[in-house]
Short mmCIF file of C-alpha atoms and ligand atoms in Angstrom, two decimals:
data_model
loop_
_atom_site.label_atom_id
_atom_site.label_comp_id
_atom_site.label_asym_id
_atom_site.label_seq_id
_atom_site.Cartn_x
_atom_site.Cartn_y
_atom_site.Cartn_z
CA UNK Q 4 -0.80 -12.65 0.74
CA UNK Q 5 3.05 -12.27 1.39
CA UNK Q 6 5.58 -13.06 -1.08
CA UNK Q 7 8.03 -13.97 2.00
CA UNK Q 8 6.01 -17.37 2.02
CA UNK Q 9 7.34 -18.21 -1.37
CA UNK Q 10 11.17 -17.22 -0.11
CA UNK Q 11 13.73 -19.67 -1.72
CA UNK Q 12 16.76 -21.12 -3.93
CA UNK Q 13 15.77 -17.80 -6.87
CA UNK Q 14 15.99 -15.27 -4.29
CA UNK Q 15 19.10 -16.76 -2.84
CA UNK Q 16 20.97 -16.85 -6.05
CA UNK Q 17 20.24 -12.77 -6.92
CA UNK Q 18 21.67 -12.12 -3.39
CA UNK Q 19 24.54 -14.22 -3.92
CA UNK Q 20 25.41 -12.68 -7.08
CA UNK Q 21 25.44 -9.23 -5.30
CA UNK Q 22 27.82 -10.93 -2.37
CA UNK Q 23 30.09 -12.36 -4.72
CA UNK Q 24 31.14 -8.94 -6.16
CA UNK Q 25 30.81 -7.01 -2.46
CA UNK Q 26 29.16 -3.80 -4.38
CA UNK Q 27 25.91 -3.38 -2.08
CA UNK Q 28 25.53 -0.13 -3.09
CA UNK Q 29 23.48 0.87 -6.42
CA UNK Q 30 25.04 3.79 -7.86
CA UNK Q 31 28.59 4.03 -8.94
CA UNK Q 32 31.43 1.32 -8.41
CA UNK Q 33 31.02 0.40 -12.21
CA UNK Q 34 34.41 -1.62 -12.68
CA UNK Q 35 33.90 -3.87 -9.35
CA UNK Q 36 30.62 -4.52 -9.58
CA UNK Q 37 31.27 -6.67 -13.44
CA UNK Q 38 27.82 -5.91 -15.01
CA UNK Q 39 25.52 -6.46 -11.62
CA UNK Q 40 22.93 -4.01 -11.46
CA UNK Q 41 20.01 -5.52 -9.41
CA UNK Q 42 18.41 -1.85 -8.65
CA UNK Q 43 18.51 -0.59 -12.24
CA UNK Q 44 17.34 -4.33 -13.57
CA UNK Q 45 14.66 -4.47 -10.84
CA UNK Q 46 13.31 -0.63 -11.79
CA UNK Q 47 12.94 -1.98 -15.35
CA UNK Q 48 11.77 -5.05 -14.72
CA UNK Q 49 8.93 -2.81 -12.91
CA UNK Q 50 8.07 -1.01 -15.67
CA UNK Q 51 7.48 -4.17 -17.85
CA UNK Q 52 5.35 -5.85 -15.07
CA UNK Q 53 3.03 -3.04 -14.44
CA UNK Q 54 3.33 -1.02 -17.49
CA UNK Q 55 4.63 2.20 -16.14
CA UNK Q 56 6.82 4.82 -18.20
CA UNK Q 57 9.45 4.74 -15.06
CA UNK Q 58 9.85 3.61 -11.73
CA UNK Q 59 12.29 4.60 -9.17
CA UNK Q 60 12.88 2.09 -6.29
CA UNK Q 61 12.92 3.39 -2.80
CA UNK Q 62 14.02 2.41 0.80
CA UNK Q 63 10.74 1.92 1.47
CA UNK Q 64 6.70 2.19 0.72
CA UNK Q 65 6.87 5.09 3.11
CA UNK Q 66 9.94 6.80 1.50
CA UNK Q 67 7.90 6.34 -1.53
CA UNK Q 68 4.88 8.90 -0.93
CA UNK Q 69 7.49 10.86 0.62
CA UNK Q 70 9.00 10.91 -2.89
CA UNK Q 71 6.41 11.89 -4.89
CA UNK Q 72 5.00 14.09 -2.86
CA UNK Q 73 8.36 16.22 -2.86
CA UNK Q 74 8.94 15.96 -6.84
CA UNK Q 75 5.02 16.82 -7.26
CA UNK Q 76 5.83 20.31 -5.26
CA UNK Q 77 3.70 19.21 -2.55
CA UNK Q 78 4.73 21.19 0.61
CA UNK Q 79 4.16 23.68 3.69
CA UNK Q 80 0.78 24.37 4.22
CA UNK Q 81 -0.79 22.10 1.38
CA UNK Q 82 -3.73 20.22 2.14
CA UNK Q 83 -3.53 16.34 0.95
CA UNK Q 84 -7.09 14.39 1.17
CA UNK Q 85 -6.40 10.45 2.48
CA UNK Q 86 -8.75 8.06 3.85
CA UNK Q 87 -9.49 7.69 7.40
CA UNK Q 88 -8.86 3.82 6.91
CA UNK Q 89 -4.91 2.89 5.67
CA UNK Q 90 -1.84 2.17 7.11
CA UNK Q 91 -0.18 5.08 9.40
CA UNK Q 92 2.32 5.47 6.63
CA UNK Q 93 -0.01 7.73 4.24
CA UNK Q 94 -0.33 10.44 6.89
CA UNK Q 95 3.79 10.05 7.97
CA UNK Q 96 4.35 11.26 4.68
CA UNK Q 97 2.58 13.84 4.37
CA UNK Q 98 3.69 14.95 7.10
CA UNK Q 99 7.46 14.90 6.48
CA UNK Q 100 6.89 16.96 3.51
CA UNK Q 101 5.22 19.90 5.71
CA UNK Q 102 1.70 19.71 4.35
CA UNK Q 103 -1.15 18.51 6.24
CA UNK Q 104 -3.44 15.18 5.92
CA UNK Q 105 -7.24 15.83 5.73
CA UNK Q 106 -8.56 12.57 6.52
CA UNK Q 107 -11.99 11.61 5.15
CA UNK Q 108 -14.30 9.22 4.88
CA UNK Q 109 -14.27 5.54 3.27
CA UNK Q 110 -17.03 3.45 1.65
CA UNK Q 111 -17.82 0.17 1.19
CA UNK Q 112 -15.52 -0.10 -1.03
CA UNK Q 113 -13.02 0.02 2.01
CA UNK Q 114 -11.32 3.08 -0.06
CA UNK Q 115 -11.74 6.84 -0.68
CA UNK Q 116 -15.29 7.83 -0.67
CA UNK Q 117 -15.70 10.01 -3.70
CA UNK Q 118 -18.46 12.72 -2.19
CA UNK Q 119 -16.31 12.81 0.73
CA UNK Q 120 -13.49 13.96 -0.91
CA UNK Q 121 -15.79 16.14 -2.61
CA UNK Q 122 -16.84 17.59 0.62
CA UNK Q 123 -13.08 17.98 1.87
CA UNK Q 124 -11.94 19.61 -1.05
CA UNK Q 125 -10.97 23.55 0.02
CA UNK Q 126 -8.71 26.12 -2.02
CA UNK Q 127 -5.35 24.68 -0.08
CA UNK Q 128 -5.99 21.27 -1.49
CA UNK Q 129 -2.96 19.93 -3.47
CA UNK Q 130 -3.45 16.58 -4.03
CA UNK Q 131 -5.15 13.43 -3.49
CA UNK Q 132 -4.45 10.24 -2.49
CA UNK Q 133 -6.53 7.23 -2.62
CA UNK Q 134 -4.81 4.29 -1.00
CA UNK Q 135 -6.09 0.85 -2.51
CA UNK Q 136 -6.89 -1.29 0.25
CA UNK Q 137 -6.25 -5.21 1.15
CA UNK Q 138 -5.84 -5.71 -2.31
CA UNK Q 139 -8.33 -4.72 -3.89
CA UNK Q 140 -9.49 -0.47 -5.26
CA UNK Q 141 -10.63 2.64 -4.97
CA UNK Q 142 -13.19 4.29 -7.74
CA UNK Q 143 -10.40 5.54 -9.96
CA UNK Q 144 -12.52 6.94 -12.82
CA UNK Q 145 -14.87 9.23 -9.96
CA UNK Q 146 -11.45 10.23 -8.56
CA UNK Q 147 -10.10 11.35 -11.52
CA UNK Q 148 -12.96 12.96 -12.48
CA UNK Q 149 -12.93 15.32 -9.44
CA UNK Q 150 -8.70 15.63 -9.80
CA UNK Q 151 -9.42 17.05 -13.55
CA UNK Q 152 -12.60 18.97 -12.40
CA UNK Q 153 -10.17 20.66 -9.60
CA UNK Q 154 -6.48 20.20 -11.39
CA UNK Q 155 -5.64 17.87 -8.24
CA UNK Q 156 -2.36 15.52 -8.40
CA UNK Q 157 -3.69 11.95 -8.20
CA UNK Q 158 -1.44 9.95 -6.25
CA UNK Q 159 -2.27 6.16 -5.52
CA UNK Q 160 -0.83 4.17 -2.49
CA UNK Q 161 -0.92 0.97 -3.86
CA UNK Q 162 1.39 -0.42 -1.53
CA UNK Q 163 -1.26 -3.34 -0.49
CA UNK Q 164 -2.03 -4.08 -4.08
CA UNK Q 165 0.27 -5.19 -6.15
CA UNK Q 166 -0.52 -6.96 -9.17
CA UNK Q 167 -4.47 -5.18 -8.68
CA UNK Q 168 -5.74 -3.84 -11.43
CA UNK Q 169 -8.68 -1.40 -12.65
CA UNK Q 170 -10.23 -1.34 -16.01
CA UNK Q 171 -7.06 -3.36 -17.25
CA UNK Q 172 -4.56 -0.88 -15.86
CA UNK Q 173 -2.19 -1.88 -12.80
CA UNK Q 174 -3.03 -0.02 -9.87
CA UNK Q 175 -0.33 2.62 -9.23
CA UNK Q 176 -0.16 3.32 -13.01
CA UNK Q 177 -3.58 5.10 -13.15
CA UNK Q 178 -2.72 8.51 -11.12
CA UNK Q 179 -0.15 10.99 -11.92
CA UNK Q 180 2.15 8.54 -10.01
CA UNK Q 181 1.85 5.95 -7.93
CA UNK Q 182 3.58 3.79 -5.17
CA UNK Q 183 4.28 0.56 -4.08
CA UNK Q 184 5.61 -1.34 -0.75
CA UNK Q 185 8.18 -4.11 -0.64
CA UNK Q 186 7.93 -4.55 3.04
CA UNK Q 187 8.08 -7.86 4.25
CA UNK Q 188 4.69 -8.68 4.71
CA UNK Q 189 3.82 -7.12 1.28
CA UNK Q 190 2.63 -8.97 -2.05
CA UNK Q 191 6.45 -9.42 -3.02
CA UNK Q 192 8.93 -8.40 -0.75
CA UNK Q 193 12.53 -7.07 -0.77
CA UNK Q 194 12.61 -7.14 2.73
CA UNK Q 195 12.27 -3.38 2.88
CA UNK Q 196 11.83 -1.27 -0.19
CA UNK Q 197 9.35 0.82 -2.83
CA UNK Q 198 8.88 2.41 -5.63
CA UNK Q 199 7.52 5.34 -7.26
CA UNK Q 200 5.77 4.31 -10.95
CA UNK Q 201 5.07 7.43 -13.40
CA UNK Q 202 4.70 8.20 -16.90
CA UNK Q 203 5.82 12.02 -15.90
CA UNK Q 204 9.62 12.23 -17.10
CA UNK Q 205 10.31 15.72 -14.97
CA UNK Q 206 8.55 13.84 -12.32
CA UNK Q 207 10.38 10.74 -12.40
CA UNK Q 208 13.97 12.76 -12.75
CA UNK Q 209 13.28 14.89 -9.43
CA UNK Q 210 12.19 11.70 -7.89
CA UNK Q 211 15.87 9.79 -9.23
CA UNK Q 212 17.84 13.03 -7.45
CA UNK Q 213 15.60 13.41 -4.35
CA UNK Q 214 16.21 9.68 -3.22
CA UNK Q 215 19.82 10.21 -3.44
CA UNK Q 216 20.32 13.18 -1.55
CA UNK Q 217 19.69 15.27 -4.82
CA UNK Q 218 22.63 13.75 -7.05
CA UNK Q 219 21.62 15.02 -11.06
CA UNK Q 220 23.38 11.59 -11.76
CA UNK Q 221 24.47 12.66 -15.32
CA UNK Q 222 27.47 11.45 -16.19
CA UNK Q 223 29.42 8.38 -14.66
CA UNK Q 224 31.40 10.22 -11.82
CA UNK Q 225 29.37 10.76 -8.84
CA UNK Q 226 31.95 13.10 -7.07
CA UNK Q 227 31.31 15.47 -10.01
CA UNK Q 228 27.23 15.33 -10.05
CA UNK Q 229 25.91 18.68 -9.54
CA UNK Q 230 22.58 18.76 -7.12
CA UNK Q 231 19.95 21.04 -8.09
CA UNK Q 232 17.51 21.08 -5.43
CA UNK Q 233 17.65 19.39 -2.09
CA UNK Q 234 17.10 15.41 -1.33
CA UNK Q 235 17.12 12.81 0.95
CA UNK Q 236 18.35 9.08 1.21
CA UNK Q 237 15.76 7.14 0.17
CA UNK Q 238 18.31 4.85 -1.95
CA UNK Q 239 16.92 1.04 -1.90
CA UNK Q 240 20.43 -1.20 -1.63
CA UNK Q 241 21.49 -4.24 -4.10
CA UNK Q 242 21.05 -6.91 -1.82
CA UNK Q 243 17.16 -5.59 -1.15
CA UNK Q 244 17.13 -5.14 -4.63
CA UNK Q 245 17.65 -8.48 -5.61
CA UNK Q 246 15.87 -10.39 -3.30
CA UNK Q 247 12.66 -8.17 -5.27
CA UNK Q 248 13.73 -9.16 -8.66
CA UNK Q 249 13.33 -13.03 -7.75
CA UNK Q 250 10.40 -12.04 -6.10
CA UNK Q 251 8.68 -10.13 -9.41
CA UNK Q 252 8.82 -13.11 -11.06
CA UNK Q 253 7.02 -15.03 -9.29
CA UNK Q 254 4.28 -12.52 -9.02
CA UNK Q 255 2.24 -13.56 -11.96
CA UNK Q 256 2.06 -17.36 -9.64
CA UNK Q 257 1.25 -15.58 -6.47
CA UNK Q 258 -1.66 -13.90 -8.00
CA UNK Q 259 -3.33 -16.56 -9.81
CA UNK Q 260 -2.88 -18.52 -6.50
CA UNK Q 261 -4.14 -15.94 -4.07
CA UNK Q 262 -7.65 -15.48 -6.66
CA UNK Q 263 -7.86 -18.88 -6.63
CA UNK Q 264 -8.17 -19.23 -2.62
CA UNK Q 265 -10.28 -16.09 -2.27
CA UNK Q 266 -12.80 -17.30 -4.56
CA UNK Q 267 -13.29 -20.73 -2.73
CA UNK Q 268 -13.25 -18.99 0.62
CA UNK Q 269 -15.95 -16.47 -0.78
CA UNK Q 270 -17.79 -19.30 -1.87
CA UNK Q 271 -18.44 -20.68 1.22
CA UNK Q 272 -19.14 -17.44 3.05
CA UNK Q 273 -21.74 -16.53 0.90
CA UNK Q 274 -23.47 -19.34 1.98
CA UNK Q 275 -23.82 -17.53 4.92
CA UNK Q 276 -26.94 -15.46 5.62
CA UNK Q 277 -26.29 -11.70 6.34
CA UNK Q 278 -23.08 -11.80 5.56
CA UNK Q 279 -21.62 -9.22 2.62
CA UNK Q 280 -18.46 -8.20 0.82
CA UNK Q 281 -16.72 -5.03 0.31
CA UNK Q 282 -17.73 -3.41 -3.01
CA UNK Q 283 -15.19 -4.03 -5.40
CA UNK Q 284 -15.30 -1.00 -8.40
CA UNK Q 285 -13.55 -3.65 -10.66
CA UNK Q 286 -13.97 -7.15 -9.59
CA UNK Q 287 -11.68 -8.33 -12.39
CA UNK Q 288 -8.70 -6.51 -10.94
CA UNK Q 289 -8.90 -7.73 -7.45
CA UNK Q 290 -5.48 -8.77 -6.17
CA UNK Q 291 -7.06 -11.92 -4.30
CA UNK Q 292 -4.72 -10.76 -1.29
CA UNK Q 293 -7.31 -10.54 0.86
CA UNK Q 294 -11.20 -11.30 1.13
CA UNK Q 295 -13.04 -8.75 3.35
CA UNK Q 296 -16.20 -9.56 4.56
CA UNK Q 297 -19.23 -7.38 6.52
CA UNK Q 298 -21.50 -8.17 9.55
CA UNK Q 299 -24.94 -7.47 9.56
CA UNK Q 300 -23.90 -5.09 12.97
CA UNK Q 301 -20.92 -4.08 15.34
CA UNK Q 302 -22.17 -6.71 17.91
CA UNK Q 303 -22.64 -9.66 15.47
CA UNK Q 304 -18.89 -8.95 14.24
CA UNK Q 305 -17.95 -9.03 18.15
CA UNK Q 306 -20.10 -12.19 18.92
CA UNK Q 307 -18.14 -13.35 15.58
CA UNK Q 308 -14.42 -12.31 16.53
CA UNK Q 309 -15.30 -14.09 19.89
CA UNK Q 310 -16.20 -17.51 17.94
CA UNK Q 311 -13.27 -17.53 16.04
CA UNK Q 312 -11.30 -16.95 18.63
CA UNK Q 313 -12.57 -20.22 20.53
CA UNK Q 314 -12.16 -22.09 17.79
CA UNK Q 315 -8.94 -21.04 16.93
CA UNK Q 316 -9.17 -19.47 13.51
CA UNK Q 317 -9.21 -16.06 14.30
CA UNK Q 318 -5.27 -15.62 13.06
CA UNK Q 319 -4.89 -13.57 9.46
CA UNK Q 320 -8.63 -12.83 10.44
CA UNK Q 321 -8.07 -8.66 10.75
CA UNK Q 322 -10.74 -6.98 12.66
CA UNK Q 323 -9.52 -3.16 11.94
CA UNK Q 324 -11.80 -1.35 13.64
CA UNK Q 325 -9.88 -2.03 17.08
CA UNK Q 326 -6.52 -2.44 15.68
CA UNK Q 327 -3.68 0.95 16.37
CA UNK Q 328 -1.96 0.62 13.02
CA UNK Q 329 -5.31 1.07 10.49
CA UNK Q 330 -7.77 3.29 11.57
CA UNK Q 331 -8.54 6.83 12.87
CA UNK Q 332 -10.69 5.58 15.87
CA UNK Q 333 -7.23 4.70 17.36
CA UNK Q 334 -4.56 6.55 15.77
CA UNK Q 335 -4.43 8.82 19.66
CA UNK Q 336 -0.21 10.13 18.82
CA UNK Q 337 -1.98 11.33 15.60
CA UNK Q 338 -5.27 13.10 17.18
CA UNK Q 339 -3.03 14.28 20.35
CA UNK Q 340 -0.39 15.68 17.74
CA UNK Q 341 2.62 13.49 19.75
CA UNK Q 342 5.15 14.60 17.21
CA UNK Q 343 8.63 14.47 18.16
CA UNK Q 344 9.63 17.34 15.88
CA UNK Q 345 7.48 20.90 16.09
CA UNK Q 346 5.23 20.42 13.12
CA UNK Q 347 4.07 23.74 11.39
CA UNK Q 348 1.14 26.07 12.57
CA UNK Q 349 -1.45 24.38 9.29
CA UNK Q 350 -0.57 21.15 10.39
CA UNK Q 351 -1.10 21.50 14.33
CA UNK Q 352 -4.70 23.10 13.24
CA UNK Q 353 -4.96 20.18 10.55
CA UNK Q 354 -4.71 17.09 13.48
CA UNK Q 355 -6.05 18.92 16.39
CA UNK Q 356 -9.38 19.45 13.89
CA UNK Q 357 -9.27 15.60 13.56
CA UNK Q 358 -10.80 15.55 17.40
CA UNK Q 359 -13.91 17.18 16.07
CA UNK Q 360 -14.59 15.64 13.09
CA UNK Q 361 -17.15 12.78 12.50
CA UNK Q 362 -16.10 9.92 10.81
CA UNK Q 363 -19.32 8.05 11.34
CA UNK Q 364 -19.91 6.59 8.36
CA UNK Q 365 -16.49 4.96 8.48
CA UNK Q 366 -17.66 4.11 11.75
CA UNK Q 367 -20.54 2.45 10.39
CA UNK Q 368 -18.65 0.22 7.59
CA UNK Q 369 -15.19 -0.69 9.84
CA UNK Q 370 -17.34 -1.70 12.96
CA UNK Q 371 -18.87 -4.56 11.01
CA UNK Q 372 -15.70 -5.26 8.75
CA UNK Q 373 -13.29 -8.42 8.90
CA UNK Q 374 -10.80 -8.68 6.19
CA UNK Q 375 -9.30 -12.81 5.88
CA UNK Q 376 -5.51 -12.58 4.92
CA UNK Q 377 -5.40 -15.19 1.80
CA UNK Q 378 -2.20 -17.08 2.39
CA UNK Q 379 0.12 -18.96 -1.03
CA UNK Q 380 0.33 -21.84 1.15
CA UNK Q 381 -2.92 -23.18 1.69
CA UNK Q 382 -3.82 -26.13 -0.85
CA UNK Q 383 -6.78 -26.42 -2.30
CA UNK Q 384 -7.62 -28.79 0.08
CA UNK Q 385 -6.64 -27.03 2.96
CA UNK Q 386 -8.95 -24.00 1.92
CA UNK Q 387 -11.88 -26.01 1.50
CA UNK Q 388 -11.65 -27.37 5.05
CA UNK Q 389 -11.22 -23.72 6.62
CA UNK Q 390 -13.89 -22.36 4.40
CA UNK Q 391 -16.10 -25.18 6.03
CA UNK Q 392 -14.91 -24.59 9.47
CA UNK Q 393 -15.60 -20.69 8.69
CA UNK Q 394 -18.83 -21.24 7.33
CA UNK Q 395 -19.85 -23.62 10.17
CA UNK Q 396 -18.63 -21.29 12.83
CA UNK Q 397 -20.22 -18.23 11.71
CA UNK Q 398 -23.59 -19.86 11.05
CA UNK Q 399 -23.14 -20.75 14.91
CA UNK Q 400 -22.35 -17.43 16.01
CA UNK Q 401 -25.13 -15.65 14.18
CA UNK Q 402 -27.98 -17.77 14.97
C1 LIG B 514 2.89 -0.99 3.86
C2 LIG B 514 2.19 0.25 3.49
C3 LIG B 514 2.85 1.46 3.28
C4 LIG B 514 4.28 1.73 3.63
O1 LIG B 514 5.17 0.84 3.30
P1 LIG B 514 6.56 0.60 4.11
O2 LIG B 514 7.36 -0.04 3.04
O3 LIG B 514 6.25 -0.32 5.24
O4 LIG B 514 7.09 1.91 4.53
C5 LIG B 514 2.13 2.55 2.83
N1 LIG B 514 0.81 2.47 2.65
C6 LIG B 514 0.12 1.33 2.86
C7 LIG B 514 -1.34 1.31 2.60
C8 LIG B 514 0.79 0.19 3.31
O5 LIG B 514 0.09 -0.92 3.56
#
């Protein structure tokens, strides 16, 4: 899964060429810097990859959504549908932008259910914001469908799959914009970083000014840039930057490599009775990042997670469903509103409501779920004997 596994001479020699001029930062400086761009060549190097209009490069995934939520206008009071199942980061930025998260239920797709998001949908809702799981999707065409029905923004978090696609279009590229992570444990890293891909030109500008505290960044003197509306810094630096554009290369190698070991390692779970795999709207696209897998019941994944355990394969196994960092059931400093800054009176009502609602049929689909991290370094040998072992373990377990 993580491009850090892959670190090596190429991303060395993009960071050294940043060191050798001493210009870290990636706006301005243009005599000292002799020609060495790594943000701007990164951001178009982006744009080829994926085949997004623009892309603007972040300090990170999270700084990302933050990002397009503020150039989409999405603010105070707004109401942004996410899944109950993701990383904490989707409802942090939400958050920082004032409006309020109205988490709903996934399917077996392990994304955005699309009735549920029906159901959610009230006359406060803004936006919303499927978040493509473990590498593989969400239902884009029922999701757009109900963002054209309602005139909703569509804004993917495909910060966990990179290099997915759906229908032949990268994932990220399908919404009104979408974002990636560059964390380190992401598809490719920069050690921290993201982007914001968009075909939207007035979107991409406000997103260029809002990352850099709201510079207009016409014109070649910064000390003269006029600011036209408010901003942050979300600025990405040079040496993260480069590190990413070694790491983009290599992407095309770290896909075909990651498909190939999910495919053996599905191939030997399937030999397993009762076992079943997420639904996957376009199999073709599937990152290969991961291979998730369901139980036939909450106790057989228990009885299962205990068995690997003994046998020592349970690492890069990823049992959500009890884990503080991916779903609702224990996301407490979220429920209990824990916020270190007052938040405002819609959001308060927003998380306290999140006590009362049912997420059962989440419930029902995490409790049973397992999702096997698919690591670039395994041989092909090396998968075949821990598809064995798996295979062997879990027919032991569920007998
Ligand atoms: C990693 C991740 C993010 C945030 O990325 P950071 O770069 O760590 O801030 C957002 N959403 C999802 C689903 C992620 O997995």
């Amino acid at each position: 899964m993580p491009g850090f596994e892959f670190f090596g001479a190429e991303e060395k020699k993009e960071v050294n060429e940043v060191l050798e001029t001493g210009i870290l930062m990636r706006y301005g400086f243009d005599g000292p810097r002799k020609g060495i761009w790594k943000s701007k060549e990164l951001e178009k190097a982006i744009c080829a990859q994926f085949g997004s209009k623009y892309a603007q490069l972040t300090s990170s995934g999270t700084a990302a959504l933050t990002t397009a939520m503020a150039s989409f206008g999405i603010g105070a009071g707004d109401e942004v549908i996410m899944p109950a199942f993701t990383f904490v980061a989707s409802f942090e930025a939400i958050l920082s932008v004032g409006a309020v998260p109205v988490l709903v239920d996934i399917d077996s797709s392990l994304t955005l259910s699309p009735s549920a998001v029906r159901d959610a949908i009230t006359p406060k809702t803004k936006c919303i914001m499927p978040v493509h799981m473990c590498g593989s999707m969400a239902d884009m065409d029922a999701l757009k469908a109900i963002c054209d029905e309602h005139q909703l923004i569509l804004l993917e978090d495909a910060c966990q799959s990179i290099g997915g696609t759906y229908k032949g279009k990268a994932l990220g590229t399908i919404g009104h914009a979408g974002t990636f992570s560059f964390d380190f444990v992401k598809t490719i890293t920069c050690g921290e970083g993201g982007v914001v891909m968009t075909n939207d030109q007035e979107v991409y500008t406000k997103a260029d000014a809002y990352t850099d505290h709201g510079h207009d960044h016409i014109g070649v003197d910064r000390g003269a840039d006029l600011h036209p509306f408010l901003g942050y810094n979300f600025r990405i630096s040079e040496l993260h930057a480069a590190v990413g554009l070694a790491q983009i290369r290599k992407l095309d190698q770290f896909l075909s490599i990651q498909k190939k070991n999910q495919s053996i390692l599905k191939y030997y779970l399937e030999k397993v009775p009762g076992i079943e795999f997420r639904t996957v709207p376009d199999p073709a696209g599937d990152s290969g990042s991961f291979l998730s897998w369901f139980l036939p019941s909450q106790a057989a994944a228990d009885k299962v997670i205990a068995a690997f355990k003994e046998a020592g394969i349970l690492p890069g196994n990823f049992y959500w469903y009890a884990n503080n960092w991916h779903y609702i059931k224990k996301w407490m400093h979220l429920k209990n509103v824990q916020s270190l800054n007052r938040l405002n009176a819609e959001q308060q009502a927003g998380l306290e409501k999140l006590n009362t609602t049912s997420f059962e049929k989440s419930d029902a689909i995490m409790s049973r779920c397992i999702s096997t991290a698919i690591s670039l370094t395994w041989t092909e040998e090396q998968v075949h004997e821990k598809g064995a072992l798996f295979s062997t373990v879990l027919l032991k377990a569920l007998s």
